[in-house]
PDB file of C-alpha atoms in Angstrom:
ATOM      1  CA  MET A   1     -22.257 -87.958  87.758  1.00 82.00           C
ATOM      2  CA  THR A   2     -24.517 -88.097  90.836  1.00 92.00           C
ATOM      3  CA  ASN A   3     -26.638 -85.219  92.099  1.00 92.00           C
ATOM      4  CA  ALA A   4     -24.301 -84.710  95.070  1.00 92.00           C
ATOM      5  CA  GLN A   5     -21.328 -84.384  92.747  1.00 93.00           C
ATOM      6  CA  LYS A   6     -23.232 -81.918  90.562  1.00 92.00           C
ATOM      7  CA  TRP A   7     -24.128 -79.762  93.589  1.00 94.00           C
ATOM      8  CA  LEU A   8     -20.567 -79.871  94.881  1.00 93.00           C
ATOM      9  CA  THR A   9     -19.201 -78.868  91.467  1.00 94.00           C
ATOM     10  CA  ALA A  10     -21.712 -76.002  91.220  1.00 94.00           C
ATOM     11  CA  PHE A  11     -20.895 -74.804  94.743  1.00 92.00           C
ATOM     12  CA  LEU A  12     -17.144 -74.856  94.098  1.00 93.00           C
ATOM     13  CA  GLY A  13     -17.619 -73.068  90.758  1.00 94.00           C
ATOM     14  CA  ILE A  14     -19.681 -70.288  92.355  1.00 95.00           C
ATOM     15  CA  PHE A  15     -17.207 -70.001  95.223  1.00 93.00           C
ATOM     16  CA  LEU A  16     -14.277 -69.716  92.823  1.00 92.00           C
ATOM     17  CA  ALA A  17     -16.094 -67.129  90.684  1.00 92.00           C
ATOM     18  CA  LEU A  18     -16.928 -64.984  93.738  1.00 92.00           C
ATOM     19  CA  PHE A  19     -13.367 -65.289  95.040  1.00 88.00           C
ATOM     20  CA  ILE A  20     -11.917 -64.100  91.724  1.00 90.00           C
ATOM     21  CA  LEU A  21     -14.499 -61.305  91.481  1.00 87.00           C
ATOM     22  CA  GLY A  22     -13.621 -60.180  95.008  1.00 86.00           C
ATOM     23  CA  ARG A  23      -9.916 -60.047  94.177  1.00 83.00           C
ATOM     24  CA  ILE A  24     -10.511 -58.102  90.987  1.00 85.00           C
ATOM     25  CA  THR A  25     -12.749 -55.482  92.612  1.00 83.00           C
ATOM     26  CA  GLN A  26     -10.669 -55.132  95.771  1.00 75.00           C
ATOM     27  CA  LYS A  27      -9.601 -51.552  96.407  1.00 69.00           C
ATOM     28  CA  ASP A  28      -5.973 -50.896  97.135  1.00 63.00           C
ATOM     29  CA  GLU A  29      -6.245 -48.757 100.248  1.00 60.00           C
ATOM     30  CA  THR A  30      -3.039 -47.240 101.509  1.00 62.00           C
ATOM     31  CA  PHE A  31      -2.611 -45.388 104.745  1.00 57.00           C
ATOM     32  CA  SER A  32      -0.318 -42.421 105.042  1.00 60.00           C
ATOM     33  CA  LEU A  33       0.405 -40.262 108.043  1.00 59.00           C
ATOM     34  CA  PRO A  34      -0.115 -36.505 107.864  1.00 63.00           C
ATOM     35  CA  GLU A  35       3.016 -34.536 107.001  1.00 62.00           C
ATOM     36  CA  ASN A  36       3.219 -32.939 110.464  1.00 60.00           C
ATOM     37  CA  TYR A  37       2.918 -36.309 112.221  1.00 56.00           C
ATOM     38  CA  THR A  38       6.351 -37.178 113.551  1.00 56.00           C
ATOM     39  CA  GLU A  39       7.805 -40.243 115.196  1.00 51.00           C
ATOM     40  CA  LYS A  40       7.752 -38.381 118.514  1.00 49.00           C
ATOM     41  CA  THR A  41       4.007 -37.779 118.176  1.00 44.00           C
ATOM     42  CA  MET A  42       3.470 -41.477 117.535  1.00 43.00           C
ATOM     43  CA  GLN A  43       5.536 -42.379 120.575  1.00 43.00           C
ATOM     44  CA  SER A  44       3.674 -39.999 122.908  1.00 44.00           C
ATOM     45  CA  ASN A  45       0.325 -41.372 121.724  1.00 41.00           C
ATOM     46  CA  GLN A  46       1.483 -44.892 122.518  1.00 46.00           C
ATOM     47  CA  GLU A  47       2.567 -44.043 126.045  1.00 56.00           C
ATOM     48  CA  LEU A  48      -0.158 -44.762 128.538  1.00 75.00           C
ATOM     49  CA  ASP A  49      -0.942 -43.136 131.825  1.00 89.00           C
ATOM     50  CA  ALA A  50      -0.834 -45.246 134.982  1.00 90.00           C
ATOM     51  CA  MET A  51      -4.565 -45.951 135.248  1.00 91.00           C
ATOM     52  CA  SER A  52      -4.675 -47.039 131.608  1.00 91.00           C
ATOM     53  CA  LEU A  53      -1.783 -49.400 132.287  1.00 92.00           C
ATOM     54  CA  ILE A  54      -3.570 -50.744 135.359  1.00 92.00           C
ATOM     55  CA  ARG A  55      -6.703 -51.413 133.317  1.00 92.00           C
ATOM     56  CA  GLN A  56      -4.714 -52.905 130.439  1.00 91.00           C
ATOM     57  CA  THR A  57      -2.888 -55.345 132.696  1.00 91.00           C
ATOM     58  CA  GLY A  58      -6.178 -56.486 134.225  1.00 91.00           C
ATOM     59  CA  CYS A  59      -5.639 -55.284 137.798  1.00 92.00           C
ATOM     60  CA  VAL A  60      -9.197 -53.942 137.992  1.00 92.00           C
ATOM     61  CA  SER A  61     -10.666 -57.376 137.305  1.00 91.00           C
ATOM     62  CA  CYS A  62      -9.496 -58.563 140.733  1.00 91.00           C
ATOM     63  CA  HIS A  63      -8.858 -55.396 142.744  1.00 92.00           C
ATOM     64  CA  GLY A  64     -11.988 -53.551 141.554  1.00 92.00           C
ATOM     65  CA  GLN A  65     -12.654 -50.617 139.249  1.00 92.00           C
ATOM     66  CA  ASN A  66     -11.484 -48.110 141.871  1.00 90.00           C
ATOM     67  CA  LEU A  67      -8.803 -50.474 143.200  1.00 92.00           C
ATOM     68  CA  GLU A  68     -10.576 -50.505 146.575  1.00 92.00           C
ATOM     69  CA  GLY A  69     -10.584 -54.290 146.763  1.00 91.00           C
ATOM     70  CA  THR A  70     -13.100 -57.037 146.090  1.00 91.00           C
ATOM     71  CA  LYS A  71     -13.910 -60.449 147.510  1.00 90.00           C
ATOM     72  CA  ILE A  72     -11.068 -61.935 145.506  1.00 90.00           C
ATOM     73  CA  ALA A  73      -8.250 -59.381 145.993  1.00 91.00           C
ATOM     74  CA  PRO A  74      -7.224 -56.698 148.502  1.00 91.00           C
ATOM     75  CA  ALA A  75      -7.494 -52.956 148.090  1.00 92.00           C
ATOM     76  CA  LEU A  76      -4.589 -51.102 146.510  1.00 92.00           C
ATOM     77  CA  THR A  77      -4.980 -48.048 148.716  1.00 89.00           C
ATOM     78  CA  ASN A  78      -2.587 -46.812 151.417  1.00 91.00           C
ATOM     79  CA  ILE A  79       0.067 -49.201 150.205  1.00 92.00           C
ATOM     80  CA  LYS A  80       2.824 -46.708 150.950  1.00 92.00           C
ATOM     81  CA  GLU A  81       2.641 -48.022 154.526  1.00 91.00           C
ATOM     82  CA  HIS A  82       4.157 -51.296 153.327  1.00 90.00           C
ATOM     83  CA  TRP A  83       6.022 -50.495 150.116  1.00 92.00           C
ATOM     84  CA  THR A  84       8.745 -48.369 148.643  1.00 94.00           C
ATOM     85  CA  ARG A  85       8.748 -47.649 144.916  1.00 95.00           C
ATOM     86  CA  ASP A  86      11.525 -50.151 144.181  1.00 95.00           C
ATOM     87  CA  GLY A  87      10.007 -52.759 146.480  1.00 94.00           C
ATOM     88  CA  LEU A  88       6.639 -52.477 144.763  1.00 94.00           C
ATOM     89  CA  ILE A  89       8.202 -52.742 141.313  1.00 94.00           C
ATOM     90  CA  ASN A  90      10.108 -55.848 142.422  1.00 94.00           C
ATOM     91  CA  TYR A  91       6.914 -57.316 143.839  1.00 92.00           C
ATOM     92  CA  LEU A  92       5.019 -56.698 140.586  1.00 94.00           C
ATOM     93  CA  ARG A  93       7.791 -58.412 138.642  1.00 94.00           C
ATOM     94  CA  ASN A  94       7.849 -61.507 140.896  1.00 93.00           C
ATOM     95  CA  PRO A  95       5.036 -61.699 143.472  1.00 90.00           C
ATOM     96  CA  SER A  96       5.700 -65.338 144.360  1.00 88.00           C
ATOM     97  CA  SER A  97       9.042 -64.397 145.906  1.00 89.00           C
ATOM     98  CA  TYR A  98       7.117 -62.556 148.659  1.00 86.00           C
ATOM     99  CA  SER A  99       4.956 -65.539 149.641  1.00 81.00           C
ATOM    100  CA  GLY A 100       6.855 -66.061 152.911  1.00 83.00           C
ATOM    101  CA  ASP A 101       5.890 -62.629 154.245  1.00 83.00           C
ATOM    102  CA  ASP A 102       3.329 -62.776 157.106  1.00 85.00           C
ATOM    103  CA  ARG A 103       1.075 -60.264 155.367  1.00 84.00           C
ATOM    104  CA  PHE A 104       0.889 -62.467 152.288  1.00 84.00           C
ATOM    105  CA  LYS A 105       0.171 -65.541 154.400  1.00 85.00           C
ATOM    106  CA  GLU A 106      -2.891 -63.671 155.707  1.00 86.00           C
ATOM    107  CA  TYR A 107      -3.884 -62.745 152.155  1.00 85.00           C
ATOM    108  CA  LYS A 108      -3.667 -66.395 151.110  1.00 84.00           C
ATOM    109  CA  LEU A 109      -6.109 -67.332 153.864  1.00 86.00           C
ATOM    110  CA  LYS A 110      -8.492 -64.491 153.066  1.00 88.00           C
ATOM    111  CA  TYR A 111      -8.286 -64.618 149.252  1.00 86.00           C
ATOM    112  CA  LYS A 112      -8.210 -68.315 148.455  1.00 83.00           C
ATOM    113  CA  ASN A 113      -7.388 -69.797 145.052  1.00 80.00           C
ATOM    114  CA  ILE A 114      -6.155 -66.476 143.661  1.00 82.00           C
ATOM    115  CA  VAL A 115      -2.608 -65.988 142.468  1.00 85.00           C
ATOM    116  CA  MET A 116      -1.108 -62.589 141.791  1.00 90.00           C
ATOM    117  CA  PRO A 117       0.360 -62.740 138.274  1.00 91.00           C
ATOM    118  CA  ALA A 118       3.946 -61.740 137.621  1.00 92.00           C
ATOM    119  CA  TYR A 119       4.506 -58.750 135.359  1.00 91.00           C
ATOM    120  CA  ASN A 120       8.168 -59.461 134.621  1.00 89.00           C
ATOM    121  CA  ASN A 121       7.520 -59.047 130.897  1.00 91.00           C
ATOM    122  CA  MET A 122       6.380 -55.421 131.270  1.00 91.00           C
ATOM    123  CA  ASP A 123       8.675 -52.479 130.718  1.00 91.00           C
ATOM    124  CA  VAL A 124      10.160 -51.266 134.007  1.00 92.00           C
ATOM    125  CA  LYS A 125       9.121 -47.702 133.104  1.00 93.00           C
ATOM    126  CA  ASP A 126       5.494 -48.815 132.941  1.00 93.00           C
ATOM    127  CA  LEU A 127       5.816 -50.658 136.242  1.00 94.00           C
ATOM    128  CA  GLY A 128       7.305 -47.463 137.675  1.00 94.00           C
ATOM    129  CA  LYS A 129       4.285 -45.476 136.500  1.00 93.00           C
ATOM    130  CA  ILE A 130       1.978 -47.997 138.142  1.00 94.00           C
ATOM    131  CA  ALA A 131       4.018 -47.987 141.362  1.00 93.00           C
ATOM    132  CA  ASP A 132       4.087 -44.177 141.526  1.00 93.00           C
ATOM    133  CA  PHE A 133       0.334 -44.017 140.990  1.00 93.00           C
ATOM    134  CA  LEU A 134      -0.421 -46.629 143.648  1.00 93.00           C
ATOM    135  CA  LEU A 135       1.921 -45.060 146.188  1.00 94.00           C
ATOM    136  CA  GLU A 136       0.199 -41.673 145.757  1.00 91.00           C
ATOM    137  CA  ARG A 137      -3.239 -43.084 146.556  1.00 82.00           C
TER     138      ARG A 137
END
């Protein structure tokens, strides 16, 4: 047996021993909810407010932390001049369908190489929260 084979055998033996030792000493940790914690409580904790949804979807990375616009995307303020709630939700679900609009032609010239992502996989309720928030600004 060569030295390399001896080292490899020793390494594998130590690895196997540590693996078995780790499995033997592993604690069985279980998680249980408090008795007064109901399904409704879990659901309300999972619901997000509009600004959290906006951050989670990544809007702030292009439109800015305060949604007042950046060099790569326009501001999301005073949008009620151009949008209704349903129109904005439809736009968020499929922005490319609005590419023929004159306003969006101007945006393409000003904000080059940026594409507004579609959020058609988001829950419509969440898109409604985002739309309501943006229309109130």
